[in-house]
CSV table of C-alpha atoms in Angstrom, one decimal:
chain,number,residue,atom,x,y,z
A,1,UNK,CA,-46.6,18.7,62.8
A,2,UNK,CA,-48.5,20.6,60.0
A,3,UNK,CA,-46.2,24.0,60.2
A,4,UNK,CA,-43.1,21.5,60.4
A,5,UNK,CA,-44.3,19.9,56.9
A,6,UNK,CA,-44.9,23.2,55.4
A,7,UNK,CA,-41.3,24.8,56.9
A,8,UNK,CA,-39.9,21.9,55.0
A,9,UNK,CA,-41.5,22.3,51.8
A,10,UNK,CA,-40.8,25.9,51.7
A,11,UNK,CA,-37.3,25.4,52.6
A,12,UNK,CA,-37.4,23.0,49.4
A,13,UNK,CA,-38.6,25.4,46.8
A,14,UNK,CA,-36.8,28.1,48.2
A,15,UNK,CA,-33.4,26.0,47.7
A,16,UNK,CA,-34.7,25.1,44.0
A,17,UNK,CA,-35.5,28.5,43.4
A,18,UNK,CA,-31.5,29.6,44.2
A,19,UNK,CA,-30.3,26.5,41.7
A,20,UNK,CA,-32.7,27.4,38.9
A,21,UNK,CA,-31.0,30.9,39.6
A,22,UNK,CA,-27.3,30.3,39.9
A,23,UNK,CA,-28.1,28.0,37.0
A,24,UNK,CA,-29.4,30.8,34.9
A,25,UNK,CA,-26.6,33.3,36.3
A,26,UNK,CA,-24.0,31.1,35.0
A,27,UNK,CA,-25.1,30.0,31.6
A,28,UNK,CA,-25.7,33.4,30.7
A,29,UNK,CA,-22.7,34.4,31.9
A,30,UNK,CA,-21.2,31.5,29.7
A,31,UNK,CA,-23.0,32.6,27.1
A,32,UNK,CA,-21.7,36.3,27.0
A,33,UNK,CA,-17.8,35.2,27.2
A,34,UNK,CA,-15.7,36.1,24.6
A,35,UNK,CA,-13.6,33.7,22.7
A,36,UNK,CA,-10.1,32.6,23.6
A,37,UNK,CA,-8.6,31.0,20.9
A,38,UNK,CA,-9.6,28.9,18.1
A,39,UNK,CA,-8.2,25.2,18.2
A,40,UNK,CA,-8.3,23.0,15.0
A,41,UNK,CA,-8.1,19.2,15.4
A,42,UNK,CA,-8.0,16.7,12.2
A,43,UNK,CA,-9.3,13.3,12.6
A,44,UNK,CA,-8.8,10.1,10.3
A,45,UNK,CA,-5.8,10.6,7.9
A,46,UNK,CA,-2.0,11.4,9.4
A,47,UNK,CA,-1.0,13.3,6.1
A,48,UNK,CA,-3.1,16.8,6.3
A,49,UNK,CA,-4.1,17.7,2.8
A,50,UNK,CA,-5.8,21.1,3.9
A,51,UNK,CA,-3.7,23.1,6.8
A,52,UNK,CA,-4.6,24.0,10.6
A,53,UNK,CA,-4.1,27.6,9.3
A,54,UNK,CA,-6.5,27.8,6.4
A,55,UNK,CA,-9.3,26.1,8.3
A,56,UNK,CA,-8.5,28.8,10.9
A,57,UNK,CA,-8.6,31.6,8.3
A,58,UNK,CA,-11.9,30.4,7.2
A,59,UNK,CA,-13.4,30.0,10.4
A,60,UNK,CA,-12.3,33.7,11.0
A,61,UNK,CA,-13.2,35.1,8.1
A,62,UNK,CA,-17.1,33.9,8.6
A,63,UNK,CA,-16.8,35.6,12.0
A,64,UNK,CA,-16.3,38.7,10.5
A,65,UNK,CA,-12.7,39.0,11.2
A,66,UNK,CA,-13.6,39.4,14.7
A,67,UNK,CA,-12.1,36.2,17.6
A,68,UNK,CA,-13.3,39.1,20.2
A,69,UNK,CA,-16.9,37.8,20.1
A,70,UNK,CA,-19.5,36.9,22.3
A,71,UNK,CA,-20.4,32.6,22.5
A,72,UNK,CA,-23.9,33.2,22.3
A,73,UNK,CA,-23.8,35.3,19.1
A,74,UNK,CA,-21.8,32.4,16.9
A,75,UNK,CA,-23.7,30.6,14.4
A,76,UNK,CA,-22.0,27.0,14.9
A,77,UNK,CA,-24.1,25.4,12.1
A,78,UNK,CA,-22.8,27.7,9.4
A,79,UNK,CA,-19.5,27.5,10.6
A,80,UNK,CA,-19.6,23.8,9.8
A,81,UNK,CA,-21.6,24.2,6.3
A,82,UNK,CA,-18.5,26.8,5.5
A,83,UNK,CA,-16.2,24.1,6.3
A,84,UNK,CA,-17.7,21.1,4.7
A,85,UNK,CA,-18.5,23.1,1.4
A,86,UNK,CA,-14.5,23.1,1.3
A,87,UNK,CA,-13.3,20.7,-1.4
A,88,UNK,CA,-10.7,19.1,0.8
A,89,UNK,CA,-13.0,18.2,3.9
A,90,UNK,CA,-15.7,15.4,4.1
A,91,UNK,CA,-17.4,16.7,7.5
A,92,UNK,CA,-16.2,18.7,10.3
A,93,UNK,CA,-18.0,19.4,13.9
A,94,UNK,CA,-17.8,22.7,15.7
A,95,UNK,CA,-18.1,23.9,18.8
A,96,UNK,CA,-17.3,26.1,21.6
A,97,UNK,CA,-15.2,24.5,24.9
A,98,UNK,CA,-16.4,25.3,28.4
A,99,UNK,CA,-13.4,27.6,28.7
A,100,UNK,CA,-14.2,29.5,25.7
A,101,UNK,CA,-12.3,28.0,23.0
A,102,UNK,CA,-14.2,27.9,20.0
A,103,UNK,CA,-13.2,23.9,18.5
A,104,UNK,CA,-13.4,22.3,14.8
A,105,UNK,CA,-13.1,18.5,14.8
A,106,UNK,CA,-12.2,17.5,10.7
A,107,UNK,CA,-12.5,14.7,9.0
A,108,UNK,CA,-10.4,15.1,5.5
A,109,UNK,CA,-11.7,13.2,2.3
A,110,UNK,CA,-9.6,10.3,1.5
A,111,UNK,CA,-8.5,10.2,-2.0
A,112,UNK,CA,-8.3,6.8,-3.4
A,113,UNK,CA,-7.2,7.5,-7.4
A,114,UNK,CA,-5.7,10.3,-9.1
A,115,UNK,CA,-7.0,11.4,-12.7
A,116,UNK,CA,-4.2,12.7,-15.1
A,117,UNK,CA,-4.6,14.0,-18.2
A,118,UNK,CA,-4.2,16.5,-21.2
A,119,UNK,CA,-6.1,19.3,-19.2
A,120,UNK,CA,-6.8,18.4,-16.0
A,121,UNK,CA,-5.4,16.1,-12.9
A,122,UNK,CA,-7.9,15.6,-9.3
A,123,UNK,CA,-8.5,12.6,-7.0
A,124,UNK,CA,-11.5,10.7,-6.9
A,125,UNK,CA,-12.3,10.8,-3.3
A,126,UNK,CA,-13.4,7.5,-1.1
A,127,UNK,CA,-17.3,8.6,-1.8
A,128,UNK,CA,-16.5,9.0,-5.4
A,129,UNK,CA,-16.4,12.7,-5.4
A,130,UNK,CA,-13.5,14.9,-7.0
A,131,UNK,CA,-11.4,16.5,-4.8
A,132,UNK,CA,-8.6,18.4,-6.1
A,133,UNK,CA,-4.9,18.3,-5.7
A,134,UNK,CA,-3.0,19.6,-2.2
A,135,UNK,CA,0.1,21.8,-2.6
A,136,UNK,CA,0.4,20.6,1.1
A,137,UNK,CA,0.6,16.2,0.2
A,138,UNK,CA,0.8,14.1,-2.8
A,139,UNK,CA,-1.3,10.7,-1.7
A,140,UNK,CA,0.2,7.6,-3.0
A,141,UNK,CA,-2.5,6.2,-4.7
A,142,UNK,CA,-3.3,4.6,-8.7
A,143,UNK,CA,-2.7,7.4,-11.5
A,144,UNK,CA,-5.5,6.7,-13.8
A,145,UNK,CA,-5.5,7.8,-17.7
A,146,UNK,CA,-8.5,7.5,-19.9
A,147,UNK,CA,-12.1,9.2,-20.1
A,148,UNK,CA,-14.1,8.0,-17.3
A,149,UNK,CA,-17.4,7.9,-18.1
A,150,UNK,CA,-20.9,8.8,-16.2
A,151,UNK,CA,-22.2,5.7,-16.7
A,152,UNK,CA,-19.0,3.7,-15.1
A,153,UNK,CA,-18.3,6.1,-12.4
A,154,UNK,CA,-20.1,4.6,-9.4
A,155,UNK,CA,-18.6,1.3,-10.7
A,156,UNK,CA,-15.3,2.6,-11.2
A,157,UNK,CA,-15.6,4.4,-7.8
A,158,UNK,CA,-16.4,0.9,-6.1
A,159,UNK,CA,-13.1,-0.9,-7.9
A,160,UNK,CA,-10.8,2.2,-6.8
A,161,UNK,CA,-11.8,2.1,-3.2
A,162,UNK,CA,-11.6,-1.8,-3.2
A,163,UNK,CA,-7.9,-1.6,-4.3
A,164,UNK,CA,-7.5,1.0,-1.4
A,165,UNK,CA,-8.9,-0.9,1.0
A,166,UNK,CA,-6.3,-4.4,0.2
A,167,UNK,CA,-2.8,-3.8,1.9
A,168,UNK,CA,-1.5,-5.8,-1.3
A,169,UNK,CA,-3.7,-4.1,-4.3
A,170,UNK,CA,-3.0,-0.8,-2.7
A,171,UNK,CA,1.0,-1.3,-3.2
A,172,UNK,CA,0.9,-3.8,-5.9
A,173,UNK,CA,-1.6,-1.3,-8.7
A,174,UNK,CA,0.3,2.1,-9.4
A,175,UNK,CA,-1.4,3.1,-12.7
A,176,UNK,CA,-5.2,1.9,-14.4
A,177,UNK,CA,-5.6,3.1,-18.0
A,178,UNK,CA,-9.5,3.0,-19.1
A,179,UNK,CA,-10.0,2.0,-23.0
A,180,UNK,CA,-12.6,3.4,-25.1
A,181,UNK,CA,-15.0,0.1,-24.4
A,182,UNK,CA,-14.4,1.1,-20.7
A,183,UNK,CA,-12.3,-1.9,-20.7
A,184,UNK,CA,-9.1,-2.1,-18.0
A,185,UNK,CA,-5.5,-2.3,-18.6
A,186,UNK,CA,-3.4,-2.2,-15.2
A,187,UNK,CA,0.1,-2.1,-14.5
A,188,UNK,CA,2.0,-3.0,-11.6
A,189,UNK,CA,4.7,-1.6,-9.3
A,190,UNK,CA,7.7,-4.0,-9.5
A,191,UNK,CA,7.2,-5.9,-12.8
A,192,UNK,CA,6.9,-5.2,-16.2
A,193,UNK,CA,4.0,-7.4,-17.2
A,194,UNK,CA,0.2,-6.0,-17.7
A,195,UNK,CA,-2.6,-6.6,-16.2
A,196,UNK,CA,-5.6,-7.0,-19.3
A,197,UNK,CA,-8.4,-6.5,-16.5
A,198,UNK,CA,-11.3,-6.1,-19.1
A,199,UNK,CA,-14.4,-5.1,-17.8
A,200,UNK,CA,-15.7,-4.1,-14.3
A,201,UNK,CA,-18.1,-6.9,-14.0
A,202,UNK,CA,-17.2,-9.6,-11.1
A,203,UNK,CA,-14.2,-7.1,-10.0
A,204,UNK,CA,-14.1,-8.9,-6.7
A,205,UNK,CA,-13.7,-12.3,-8.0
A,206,UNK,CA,-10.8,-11.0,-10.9
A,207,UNK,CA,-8.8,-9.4,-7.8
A,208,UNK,CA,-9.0,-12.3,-5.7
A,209,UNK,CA,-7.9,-14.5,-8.7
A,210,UNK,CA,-5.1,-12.2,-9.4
A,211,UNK,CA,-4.0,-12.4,-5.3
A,212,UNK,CA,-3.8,-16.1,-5.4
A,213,UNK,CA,-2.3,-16.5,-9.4
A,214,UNK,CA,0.8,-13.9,-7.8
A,215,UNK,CA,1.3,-15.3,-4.5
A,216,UNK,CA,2.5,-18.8,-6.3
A,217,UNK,CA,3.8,-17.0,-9.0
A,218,UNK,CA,6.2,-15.2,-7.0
A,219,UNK,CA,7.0,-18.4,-5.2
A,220,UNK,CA,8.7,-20.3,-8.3
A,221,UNK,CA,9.8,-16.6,-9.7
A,222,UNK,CA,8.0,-16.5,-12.8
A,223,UNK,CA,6.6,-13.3,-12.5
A,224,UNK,CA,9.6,-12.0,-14.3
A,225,UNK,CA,9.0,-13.8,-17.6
A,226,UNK,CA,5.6,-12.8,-18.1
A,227,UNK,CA,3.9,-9.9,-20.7
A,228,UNK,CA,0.8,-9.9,-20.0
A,229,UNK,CA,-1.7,-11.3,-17.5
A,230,UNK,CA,-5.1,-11.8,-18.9
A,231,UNK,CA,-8.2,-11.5,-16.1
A,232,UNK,CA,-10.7,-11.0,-18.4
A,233,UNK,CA,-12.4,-14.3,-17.9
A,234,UNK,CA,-13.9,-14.7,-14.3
A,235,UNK,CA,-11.6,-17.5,-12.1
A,236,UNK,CA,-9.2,-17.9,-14.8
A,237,UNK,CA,-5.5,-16.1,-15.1
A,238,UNK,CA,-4.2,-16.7,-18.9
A,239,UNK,CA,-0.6,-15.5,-18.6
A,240,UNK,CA,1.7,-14.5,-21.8
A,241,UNK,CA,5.3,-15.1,-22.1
């Protein structure tokens, strides 16, 4: 019974010892395959403000030029920092497919104003960042004029991405002009009137007063007779003929 135990135990390790090694066998194999292809896949936004084909060319270029290379030998994790150093991508993944394809996953930034003026026009992206124009996609979003300063920019970031982020603010703001007391004139897509938005504080509560003031207002059609629209005091819409 003893030599019957110990056949069976032997016959265990042994079959362990052939996995560990077919394991091993294959992995390293694995590991010493060459690359097939590179294959670039963009997640999030439709509209691609960066192409497949410079995100290949990068990719490439920090391989030294060479898609003939071993899996083993890639540095994955500088791969990525190469790609998320690039103005036009927020974070990317990379990695290499079972059957040797070498894969980035990227995640554009999302632009939610666009800064115009005397020298210089960029977006301000969804984190507040500036990310600069694309040759490849103009993004429909406010055109902003004025000097934005430090001070108001995480503030000013918040409002922008807050406008994004309402179907009706998004297509109802086309332009914000900041004044020198960092005050807020905005104007609107399909009327003439302006919006005197004053300061930043209690944004929310000014946009929501604003919703409800143009949802009757558009109702009895007096939307056309107006000049100005004053939201500069907190649950109140003064409107000027």
């Amino acid at each position: 019974m003893k030599r019957i135990v110990n056949w069976i135990n032997i016959r265990l390790i042994l079959m362990l010892c052939l996995v560990v090694f077919l394991f091993s066998f294959t992995s390293n194999r694995n590991e010493k395959r060459k690359l097939a292809k590179i294959d670039v896949v963009f997640v999030g936004e439709n509209n691609l403000f960066i192409k497949s084909e410079t995100v290949n060319k990068l990719l490439i270029e920090n391989m030294n030029n060479r898609l003939a290379i071993e899996k083993d030998k890639l540095d994955l994790n500088k791969l990525e920092r190469i790609l998320d150093s690039n103005a036009m991508i927020d974070e990317s993944d990379v990695f290499v497919s079972i059957d040797g394809v070498l894969k980035a996953v990227v995640k554009q930034k999302t632009p939610v104003a666009r800064v115009v003026d005397e020298f210089e026009s960029f977006y301000i992206d969804y984190k507040g960042g500036k990310m600069p124009l694309s040759d490849n996609f103009t993004a429909r979003v406010p055109l902003i004029s004025g000097t934005i300063n430090k001070k108001h920019e995480e503030k000013l970031a918040q409002l922008f991405c807050a406008i994004y982020e309402d179907d009706f603010l998004k297509k109802n703001i086309i332009a914000i002009q900041i004044m020198p007391n960092a005050s807020l004139k905005m104007f609107n897509r399909n009327y003439d009137y302006q919006i005197d938005f004053g300061s930043m504080r209690n944004f929310e509560a000014k946009f929501k007063s604003y919703k409800a003031f143009f949802q009757k207002a558009v109702l009895d059609s007096t939307l056309y007779k107006y000049k100005k629209i004053d939201l500069r005091f907190t649950k109140q819409v003064v409107c000027t003929k």
